[in-house]
Structure formats: structure tokens, C-alpha cells
Amino acid sequence: MTLDLSYINEQPSEAQEEAVKKAVEAECMRAISTYLNEVADTMDANGIENLNSASLRAMAEQFNQRLNNDQNKN
């Protein structure tokens, strides 16, 4: 059985490209919003009232660990 792979060389239309860009932008905004809410929750949970470089690095490390754990599950 021969597979038709001609679609691989097709170029998306401008409308398709724009739709993908908008979808990616929306997903990025959702991710940033989620991140900011998680930072706020982490600050509340740990009694962090002032942001400083050490607290930002600690929060970044927690998020990086979560990302690594999520990637290892997949």
C-alpha cells in the first residue's frame, strides 16, 4: 500500500497561518496567566510579601521541577 504524502509539501494559506498564530498567542497568554496566578498562590502560601531575587529564583526552581516532572510523565 502506497501512502500519499504530497500534503507534506503544501503551504498553509495566509488565513491558516493567521489562525495558528492567534491560537499560539492565546495559549501563551493562558500560560502566562496561569503562571502569574501560581506565583501569587505560592507567595500567599509562603508568606512572601516582597519580591526579591531569591524568592523569584526559588519560585522559578519549583516551576522548573514541575515542568521536568510533567515531561518525564509523558
PDB file of C-alpha atoms in Angstrom, residues 31-64:
ATOM      1  CA  ALA A  31       0.013  30.010  30.237  1.00  0.00           C
ATOM      2  CA  ILE A  32       1.274  33.383  31.464  1.00  0.00           C
ATOM      3  CA  SER A  33      -1.982  33.994  33.326  1.00  0.00           C
ATOM      4  CA  THR A  34      -1.754  30.574  34.955  1.00  0.00           C
ATOM      5  CA  TYR A  35       1.879  31.231  35.844  1.00  0.00           C
ATOM      6  CA  LEU A  36       1.079  34.594  37.453  1.00  0.00           C
ATOM      7  CA  ASN A  37      -1.744  33.044  39.474  1.00  0.00           C
ATOM      8  CA  GLU A  38       0.569  30.259  40.629  1.00  0.00           C
ATOM      9  CA  VAL A  39       3.226  32.797  41.613  1.00  0.00           C
ATOM     10  CA  ALA A  40       0.622  34.698  43.628  1.00  0.00           C
ATOM     11  CA  ASP A  41      -0.595  31.463  45.253  1.00  0.00           C
ATOM     12  CA  THR A  42       2.987  30.469  46.095  1.00  0.00           C
ATOM     13  CA  MET A  43       3.643  33.889  47.576  1.00  0.00           C
ATOM     14  CA  ASP A  44       0.462  33.676  49.682  1.00  0.00           C
ATOM     15  CA  ALA A  45       1.213  30.134  50.827  1.00  0.00           C
ATOM     16  CA  ASN A  46       4.738  31.020  51.870  1.00  0.00           C
ATOM     17  CA  GLY A  47       4.017  34.432  53.346  1.00  0.00           C
ATOM     18  CA  ILE A  48       6.100  36.241  50.741  1.00  0.00           C
ATOM     19  CA  GLU A  49       5.089  39.873  50.701  1.00  0.00           C
ATOM     20  CA  ASN A  50       8.012  41.383  48.860  1.00  0.00           C
ATOM     21  CA  LEU A  51       9.521  40.012  45.708  1.00  0.00           C
ATOM     22  CA  ASN A  52      13.273  39.790  45.661  1.00  0.00           C
ATOM     23  CA  SER A  53      15.718  37.876  43.520  1.00  0.00           C
ATOM     24  CA  ALA A  54      15.993  34.969  45.961  1.00  0.00           C
ATOM     25  CA  SER A  55      12.231  34.425  46.160  1.00  0.00           C
ATOM     26  CA  LEU A  56      11.868  34.674  42.379  1.00  0.00           C
ATOM     27  CA  ARG A  57      14.661  32.117  41.884  1.00  0.00           C
ATOM     28  CA  ALA A  58      13.066  29.773  44.418  1.00  0.00           C
ATOM     29  CA  MET A  59       9.699  30.006  42.660  1.00  0.00           C
ATOM     30  CA  ALA A  60      11.347  29.517  39.264  1.00  0.00           C
ATOM     31  CA  GLU A  61      13.045  26.378  40.565  1.00  0.00           C
ATOM     32  CA  GLN A  62       9.718  24.986  41.768  1.00  0.00           C
ATOM     33  CA  PHE A  63       8.136  25.607  38.379  1.00  0.00           C
ATOM     34  CA  ASN A  64      11.137  24.072  36.577  1.00  0.00           C
TER      35      ASN A  64
END
